[in-house]
Short mmCIF file of C-alpha atoms and ligand atoms in Angstrom, two decimals:
data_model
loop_
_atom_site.label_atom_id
_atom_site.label_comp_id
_atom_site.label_asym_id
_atom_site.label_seq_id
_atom_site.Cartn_x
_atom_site.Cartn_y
_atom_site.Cartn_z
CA UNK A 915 -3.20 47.74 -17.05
CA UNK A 916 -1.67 49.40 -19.52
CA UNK A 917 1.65 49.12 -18.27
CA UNK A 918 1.25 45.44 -18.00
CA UNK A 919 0.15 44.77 -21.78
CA UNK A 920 3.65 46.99 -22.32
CA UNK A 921 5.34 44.39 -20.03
CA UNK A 922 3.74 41.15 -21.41
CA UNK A 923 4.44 42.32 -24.82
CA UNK A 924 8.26 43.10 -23.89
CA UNK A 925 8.62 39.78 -22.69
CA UNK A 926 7.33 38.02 -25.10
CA UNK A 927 9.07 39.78 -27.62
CA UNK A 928 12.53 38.83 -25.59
CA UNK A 929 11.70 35.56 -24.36
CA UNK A 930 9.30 34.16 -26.78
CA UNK A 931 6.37 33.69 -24.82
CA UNK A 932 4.86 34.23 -21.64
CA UNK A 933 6.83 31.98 -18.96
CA UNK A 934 9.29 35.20 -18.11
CA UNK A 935 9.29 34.00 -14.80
CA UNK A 936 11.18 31.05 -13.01
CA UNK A 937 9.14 28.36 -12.09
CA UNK A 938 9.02 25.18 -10.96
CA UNK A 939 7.27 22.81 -13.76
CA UNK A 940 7.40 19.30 -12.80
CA UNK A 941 9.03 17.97 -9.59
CA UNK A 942 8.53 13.90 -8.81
CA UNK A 943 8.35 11.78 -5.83
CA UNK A 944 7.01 8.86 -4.38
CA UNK A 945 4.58 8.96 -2.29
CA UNK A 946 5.62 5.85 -0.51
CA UNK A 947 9.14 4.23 -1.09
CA UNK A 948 10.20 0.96 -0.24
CA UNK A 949 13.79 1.05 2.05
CA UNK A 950 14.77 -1.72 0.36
CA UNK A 951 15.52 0.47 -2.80
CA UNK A 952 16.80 3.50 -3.91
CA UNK A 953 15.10 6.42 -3.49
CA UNK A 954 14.65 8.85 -6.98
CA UNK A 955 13.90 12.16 -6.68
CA UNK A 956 13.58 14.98 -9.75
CA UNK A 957 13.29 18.28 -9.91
CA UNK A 958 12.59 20.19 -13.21
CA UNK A 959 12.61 23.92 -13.74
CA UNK A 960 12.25 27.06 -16.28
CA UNK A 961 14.45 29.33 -15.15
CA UNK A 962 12.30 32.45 -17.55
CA UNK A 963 15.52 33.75 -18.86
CA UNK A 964 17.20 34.14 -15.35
CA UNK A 965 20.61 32.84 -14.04
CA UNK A 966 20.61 29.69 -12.10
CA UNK A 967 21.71 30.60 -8.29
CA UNK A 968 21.16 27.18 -6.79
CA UNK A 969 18.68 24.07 -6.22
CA UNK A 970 18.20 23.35 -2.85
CA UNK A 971 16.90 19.92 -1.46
CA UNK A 972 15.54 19.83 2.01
CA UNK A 973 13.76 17.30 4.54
CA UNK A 974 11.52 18.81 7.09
CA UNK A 975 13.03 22.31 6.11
CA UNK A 976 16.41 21.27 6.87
CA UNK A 977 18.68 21.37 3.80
CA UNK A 978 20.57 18.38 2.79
CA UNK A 979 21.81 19.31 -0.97
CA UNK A 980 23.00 22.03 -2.54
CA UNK A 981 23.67 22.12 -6.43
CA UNK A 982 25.18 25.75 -6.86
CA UNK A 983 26.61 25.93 -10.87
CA UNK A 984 28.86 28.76 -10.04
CA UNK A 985 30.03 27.63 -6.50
CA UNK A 986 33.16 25.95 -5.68
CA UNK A 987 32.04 22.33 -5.27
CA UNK A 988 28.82 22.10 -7.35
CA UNK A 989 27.37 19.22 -5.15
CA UNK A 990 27.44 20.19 -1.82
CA UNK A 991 25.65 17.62 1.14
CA UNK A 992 24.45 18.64 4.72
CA UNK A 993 24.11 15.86 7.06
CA UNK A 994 20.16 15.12 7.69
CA UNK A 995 19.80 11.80 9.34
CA UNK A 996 18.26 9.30 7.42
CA UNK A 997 18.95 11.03 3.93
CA UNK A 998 22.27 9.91 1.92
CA UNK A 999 22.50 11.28 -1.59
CA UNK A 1000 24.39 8.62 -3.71
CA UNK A 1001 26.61 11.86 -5.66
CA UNK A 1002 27.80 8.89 -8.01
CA UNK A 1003 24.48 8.81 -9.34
CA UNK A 1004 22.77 12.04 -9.14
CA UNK A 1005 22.73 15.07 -11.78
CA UNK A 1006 21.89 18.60 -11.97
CA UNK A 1007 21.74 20.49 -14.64
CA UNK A 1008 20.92 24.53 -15.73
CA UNK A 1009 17.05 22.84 -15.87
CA UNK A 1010 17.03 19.92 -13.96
CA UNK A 1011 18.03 18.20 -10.82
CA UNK A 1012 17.71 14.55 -10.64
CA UNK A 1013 19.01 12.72 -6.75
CA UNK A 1014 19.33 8.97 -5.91
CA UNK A 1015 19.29 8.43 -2.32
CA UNK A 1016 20.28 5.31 -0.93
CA UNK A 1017 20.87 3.47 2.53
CA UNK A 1018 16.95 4.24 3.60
CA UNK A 1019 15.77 4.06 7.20
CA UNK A 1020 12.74 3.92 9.07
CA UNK A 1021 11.05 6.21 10.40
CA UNK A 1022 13.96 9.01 9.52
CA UNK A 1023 13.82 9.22 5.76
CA UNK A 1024 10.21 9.78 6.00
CA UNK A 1025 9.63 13.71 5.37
CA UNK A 1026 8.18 16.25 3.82
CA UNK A 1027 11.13 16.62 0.61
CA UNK A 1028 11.17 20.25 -1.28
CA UNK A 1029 12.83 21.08 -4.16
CA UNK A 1030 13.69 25.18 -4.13
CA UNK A 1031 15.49 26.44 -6.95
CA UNK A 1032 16.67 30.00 -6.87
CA UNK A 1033 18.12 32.74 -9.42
CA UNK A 1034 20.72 34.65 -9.22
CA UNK A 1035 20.75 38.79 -7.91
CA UNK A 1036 19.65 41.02 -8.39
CA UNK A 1037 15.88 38.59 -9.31
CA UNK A 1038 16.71 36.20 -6.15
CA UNK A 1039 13.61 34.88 -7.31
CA UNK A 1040 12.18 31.34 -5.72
CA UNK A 1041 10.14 28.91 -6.50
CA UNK A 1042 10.09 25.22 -5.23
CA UNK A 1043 7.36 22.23 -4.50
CA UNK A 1044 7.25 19.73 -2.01
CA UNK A 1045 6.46 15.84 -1.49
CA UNK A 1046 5.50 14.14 1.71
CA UNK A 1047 7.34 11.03 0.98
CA UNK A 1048 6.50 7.74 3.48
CA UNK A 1049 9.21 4.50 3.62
CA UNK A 1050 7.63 1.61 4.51
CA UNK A 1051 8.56 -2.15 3.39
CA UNK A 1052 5.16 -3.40 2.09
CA UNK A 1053 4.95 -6.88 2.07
CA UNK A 1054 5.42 -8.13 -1.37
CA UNK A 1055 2.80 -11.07 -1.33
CA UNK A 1056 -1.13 -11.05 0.08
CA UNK A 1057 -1.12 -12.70 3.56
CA UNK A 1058 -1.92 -16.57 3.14
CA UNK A 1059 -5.25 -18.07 5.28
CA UNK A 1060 -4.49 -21.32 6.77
CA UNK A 1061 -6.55 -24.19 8.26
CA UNK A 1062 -9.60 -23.11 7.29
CA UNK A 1063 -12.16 -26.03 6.33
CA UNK A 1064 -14.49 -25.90 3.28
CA UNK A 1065 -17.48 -26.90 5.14
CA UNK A 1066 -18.72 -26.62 9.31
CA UNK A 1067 -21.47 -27.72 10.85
CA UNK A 1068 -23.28 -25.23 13.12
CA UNK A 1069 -21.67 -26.17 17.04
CA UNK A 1070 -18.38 -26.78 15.85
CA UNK A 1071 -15.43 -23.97 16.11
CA UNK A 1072 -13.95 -22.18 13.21
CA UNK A 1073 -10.66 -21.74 13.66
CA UNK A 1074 -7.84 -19.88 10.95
CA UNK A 1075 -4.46 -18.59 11.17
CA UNK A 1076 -3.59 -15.70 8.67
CA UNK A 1077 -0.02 -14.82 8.08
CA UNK A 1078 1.12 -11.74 6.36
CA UNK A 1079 4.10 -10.86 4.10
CA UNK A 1080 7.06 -9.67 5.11
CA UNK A 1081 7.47 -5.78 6.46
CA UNK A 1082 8.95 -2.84 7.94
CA UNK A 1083 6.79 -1.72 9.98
CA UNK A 1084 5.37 -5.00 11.35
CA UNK A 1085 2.38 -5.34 9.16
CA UNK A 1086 -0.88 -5.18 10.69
CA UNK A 1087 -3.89 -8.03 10.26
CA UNK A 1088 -6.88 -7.30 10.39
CA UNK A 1089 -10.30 -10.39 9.76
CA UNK A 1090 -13.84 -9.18 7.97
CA UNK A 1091 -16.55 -11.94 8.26
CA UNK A 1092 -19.12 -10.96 5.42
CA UNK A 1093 -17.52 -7.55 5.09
CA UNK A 1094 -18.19 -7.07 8.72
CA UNK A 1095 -14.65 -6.33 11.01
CA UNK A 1096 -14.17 -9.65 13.36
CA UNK A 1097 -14.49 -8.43 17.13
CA UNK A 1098 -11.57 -8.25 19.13
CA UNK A 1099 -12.73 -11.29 21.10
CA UNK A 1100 -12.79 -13.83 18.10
CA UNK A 1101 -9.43 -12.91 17.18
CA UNK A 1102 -6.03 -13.37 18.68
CA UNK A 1103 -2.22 -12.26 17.35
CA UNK A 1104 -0.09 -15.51 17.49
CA UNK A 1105 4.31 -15.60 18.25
CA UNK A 1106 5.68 -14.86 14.54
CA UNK A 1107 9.38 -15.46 13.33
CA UNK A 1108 11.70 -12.78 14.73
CA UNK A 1109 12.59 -10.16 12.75
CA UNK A 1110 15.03 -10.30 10.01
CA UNK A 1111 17.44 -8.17 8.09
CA UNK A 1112 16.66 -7.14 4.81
CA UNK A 1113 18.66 -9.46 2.54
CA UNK A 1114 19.52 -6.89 -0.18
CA UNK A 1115 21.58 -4.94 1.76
CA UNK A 1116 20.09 -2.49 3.09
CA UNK A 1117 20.65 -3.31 7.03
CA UNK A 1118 18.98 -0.46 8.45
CA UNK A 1119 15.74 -2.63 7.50
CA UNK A 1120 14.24 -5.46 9.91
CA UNK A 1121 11.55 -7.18 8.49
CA UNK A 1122 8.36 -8.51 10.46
CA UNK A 1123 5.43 -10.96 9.86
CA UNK A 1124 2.47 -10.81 11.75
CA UNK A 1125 0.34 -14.03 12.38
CA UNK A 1126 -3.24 -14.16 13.70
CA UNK A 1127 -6.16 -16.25 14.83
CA UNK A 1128 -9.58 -16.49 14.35
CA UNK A 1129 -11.71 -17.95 16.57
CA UNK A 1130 -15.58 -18.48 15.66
CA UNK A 1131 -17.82 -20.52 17.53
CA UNK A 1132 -20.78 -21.75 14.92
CA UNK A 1133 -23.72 -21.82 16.62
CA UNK A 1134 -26.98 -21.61 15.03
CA UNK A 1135 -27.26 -18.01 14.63
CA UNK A 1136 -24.82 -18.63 11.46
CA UNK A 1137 -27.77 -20.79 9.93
CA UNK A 1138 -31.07 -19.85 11.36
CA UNK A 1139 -33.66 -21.63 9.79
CA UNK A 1140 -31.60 -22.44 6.45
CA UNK A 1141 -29.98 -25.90 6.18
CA UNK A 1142 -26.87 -24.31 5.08
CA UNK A 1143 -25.48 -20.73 4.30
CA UNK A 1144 -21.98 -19.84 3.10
CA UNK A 1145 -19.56 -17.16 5.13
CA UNK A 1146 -17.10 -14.62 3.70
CA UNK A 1147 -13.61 -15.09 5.72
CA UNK A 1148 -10.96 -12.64 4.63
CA UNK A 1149 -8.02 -11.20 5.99
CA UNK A 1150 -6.24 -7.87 5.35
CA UNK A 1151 -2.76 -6.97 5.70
CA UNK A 1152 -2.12 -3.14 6.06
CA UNK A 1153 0.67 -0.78 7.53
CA UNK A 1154 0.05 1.34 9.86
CA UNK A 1155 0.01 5.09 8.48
CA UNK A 1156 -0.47 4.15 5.10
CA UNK A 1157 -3.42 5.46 3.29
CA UNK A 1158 -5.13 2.04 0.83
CA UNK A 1159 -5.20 4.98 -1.53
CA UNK A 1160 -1.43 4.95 -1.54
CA UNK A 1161 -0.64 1.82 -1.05
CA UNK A 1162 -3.56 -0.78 -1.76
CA UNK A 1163 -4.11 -3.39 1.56
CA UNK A 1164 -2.92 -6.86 0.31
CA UNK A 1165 -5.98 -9.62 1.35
CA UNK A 1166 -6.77 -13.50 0.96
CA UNK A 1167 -10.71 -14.16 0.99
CA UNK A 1168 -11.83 -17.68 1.46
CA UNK A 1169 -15.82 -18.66 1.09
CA UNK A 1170 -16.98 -21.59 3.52
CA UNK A 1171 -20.44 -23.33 4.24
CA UNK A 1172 -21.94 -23.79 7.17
CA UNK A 1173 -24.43 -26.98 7.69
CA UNK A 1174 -27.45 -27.49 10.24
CA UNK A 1175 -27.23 -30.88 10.55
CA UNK A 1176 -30.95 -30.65 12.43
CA UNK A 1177 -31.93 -28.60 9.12
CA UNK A 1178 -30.47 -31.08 6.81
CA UNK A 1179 -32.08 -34.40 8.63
CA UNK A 1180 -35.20 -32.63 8.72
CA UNK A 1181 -34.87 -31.30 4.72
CA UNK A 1182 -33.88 -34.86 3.90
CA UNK A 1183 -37.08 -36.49 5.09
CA UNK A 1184 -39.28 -33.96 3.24
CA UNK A 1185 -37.20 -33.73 0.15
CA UNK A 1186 -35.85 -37.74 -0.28
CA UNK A 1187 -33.44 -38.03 -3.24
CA UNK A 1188 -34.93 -37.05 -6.68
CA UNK A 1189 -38.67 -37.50 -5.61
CA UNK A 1190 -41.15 -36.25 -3.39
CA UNK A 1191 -44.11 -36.82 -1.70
CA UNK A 1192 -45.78 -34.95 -4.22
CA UNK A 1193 -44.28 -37.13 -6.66
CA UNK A 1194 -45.67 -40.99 -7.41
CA UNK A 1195 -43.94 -43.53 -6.23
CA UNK A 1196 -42.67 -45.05 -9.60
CA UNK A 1197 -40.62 -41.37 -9.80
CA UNK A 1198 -38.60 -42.93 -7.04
CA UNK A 1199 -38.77 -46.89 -7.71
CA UNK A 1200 -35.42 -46.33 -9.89
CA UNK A 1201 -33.92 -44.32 -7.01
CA UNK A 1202 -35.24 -47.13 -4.70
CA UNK A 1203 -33.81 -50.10 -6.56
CA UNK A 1204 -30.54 -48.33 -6.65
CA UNK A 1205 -30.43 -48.46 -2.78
CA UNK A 1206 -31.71 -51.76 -2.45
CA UNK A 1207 -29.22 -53.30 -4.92
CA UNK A 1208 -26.46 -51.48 -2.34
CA UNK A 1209 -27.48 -52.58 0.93
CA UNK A 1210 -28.13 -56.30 -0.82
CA UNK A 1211 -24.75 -56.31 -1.93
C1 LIG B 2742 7.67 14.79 -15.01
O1 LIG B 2742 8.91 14.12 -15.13
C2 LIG B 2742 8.82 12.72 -15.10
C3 LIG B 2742 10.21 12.14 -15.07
O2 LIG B 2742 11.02 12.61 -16.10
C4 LIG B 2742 8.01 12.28 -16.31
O3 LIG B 2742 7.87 10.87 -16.30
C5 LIG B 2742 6.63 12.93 -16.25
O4 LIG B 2742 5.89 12.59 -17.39
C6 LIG B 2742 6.75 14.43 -16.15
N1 LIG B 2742 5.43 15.00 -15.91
C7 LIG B 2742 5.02 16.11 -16.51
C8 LIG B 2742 3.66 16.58 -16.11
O5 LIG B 2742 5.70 16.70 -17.32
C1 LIG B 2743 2.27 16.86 3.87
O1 LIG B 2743 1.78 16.44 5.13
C2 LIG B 2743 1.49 17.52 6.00
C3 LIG B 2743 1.16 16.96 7.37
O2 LIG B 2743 0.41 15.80 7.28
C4 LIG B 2743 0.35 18.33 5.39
O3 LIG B 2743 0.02 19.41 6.23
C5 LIG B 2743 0.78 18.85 4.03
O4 LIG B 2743 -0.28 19.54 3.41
C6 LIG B 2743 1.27 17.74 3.15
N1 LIG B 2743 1.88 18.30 1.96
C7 LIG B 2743 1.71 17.84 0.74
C8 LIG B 2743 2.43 18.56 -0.35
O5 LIG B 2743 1.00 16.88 0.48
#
């Protein structure tokens, strides 16, 4: 305890307050990164008074750079597939370590990426953080809903197509009907354009639409007693692996009506055009007179 207070006080009184050790104090990352630009990471440090030794960047625990201030070469790459360090554009310093990584594939630059800076002896002190980084091409537009009417009557077929953006991996579609997941039987994944390469440059990246069907036969269920109710259609694009808290799913919601036509024949005799039976006739002779005058004419 006491010996502590001795040490705090000792540092403080040589380093000028109490971060006397190295750490690690702000490292970013994305948590998803699109291949089809460059990848940034950054690494930021206190060394607590010690001697830089190195910063160390690995992938899955395999090291692929190497900034060593007192080394030879002070950039130093491994080979890790799927990870190329642009040198051109990276820069370490005695406190921080920014990389740009470029030429991004699928699924091999995905990883868990550390940052591990070291001192020099006789500390050899660590510390380091790391970032599970996904890259995935989300599409860059909502998938678009196509062919769907405003209004059905009940015994007719509902029928949609729903394409999604472009993306690496082939995005995934998936229908809700009133926030309720379409079965597997009313839906159906249609032929889509092959894939393409990415036309920025990257060429490791081929990128995939996905087009589906939805199939509803309207029978009276929809309606039940009601002379008309309205239905929620929406489709969601979403890659597979990737969290909506990390990347948000992209959608396209559409509202439609459904008519009984049985309903609506039946309404219309009970509830004629502005008037009812309730209602004395000369509520309705302007109503009537208007009709006349049309079929007269
Ligand atoms: C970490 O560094 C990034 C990039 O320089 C900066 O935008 C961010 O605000 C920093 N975060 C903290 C907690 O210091
Ligand atoms: C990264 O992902 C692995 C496996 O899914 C998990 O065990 C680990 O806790 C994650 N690490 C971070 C820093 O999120």
């Amino acid at each position: 305890m006491f010996a502590n207070m001795i040490r705090y006080l000792f540092a403080t009184f040589l380093f000028g307050g109490p971060s006397m050790c190295l750490r690690l104090t702000n490292m970013t990352a994305p948590s998803i990164q699109d291949p089809r630009e460059q990848m940034q990471l950054y690494c930021k440090f206190d060394m607590g008074g010690e001697d830089l030794y190195a910063v160390k960047w690995y992938k899955d625990d395999h090291e692929f750079f190497r900034y060593a201030p007192s080394g030879p070469n002070n950039y130093v790459q491994y080979p890790v597939s799927g990870v190329t360090v642009d040198t051109t554009r990276s820069h370490c310093t005695r406190d921080t370590c920014e990389l740009m990584l470029i030429d991004l594939q699928r699924p091999y630059s995905s990883g868990a990426y550390r940052c591990e800076v070291s001192s020099e002896a006789p500390a050899f002190r660590l510390a380091s953080q790391t970032f599970n980084i996904t890259v995935a091409a989300i599409p860059k537009h909502p998938p678009l809903i196509d062919g769907l009417a405003d209004t059905y009557t009940t015994g007719s077929m509902l029928l949609a197509t729903c394409t999604s953006g472009l993306g690496d991996p082939k995005p995934r579609i998936t229908w809700f009907v009133n926030n309720k997941m379409a079965p597997i039987n009313q839906v159906k994944d249609l032929p889509s354009k092959p894939a393409q390469p990415d036309t920025t440059g990257n060429s490791n990246i081929m990128l995939k639409q996905s087009i589906s069907q939805l199939r509803i036969p309207l029978d009276k269920k929809y309606t039940g007693t009601q002379p008309s109710t309205s239905l929620e259609v929406r489709c969601v694009s979403s890659v597979d692996g990737i969290n909506s808290n990390i990347a948000p799913h992209l959608s396209a919601t559409r509202n439609i009506m459904i008519m009984d036509e049985n309903q609506l024949v039946n309404n219309q005799k009970f509830h004629w055009p502005s008037c009812s039976i309730k209602v004395s006739l000369t509520g309705c002779l302007p109503v009537l007179a208007i009709f006349v005058y049309l079929f007269a004419c």
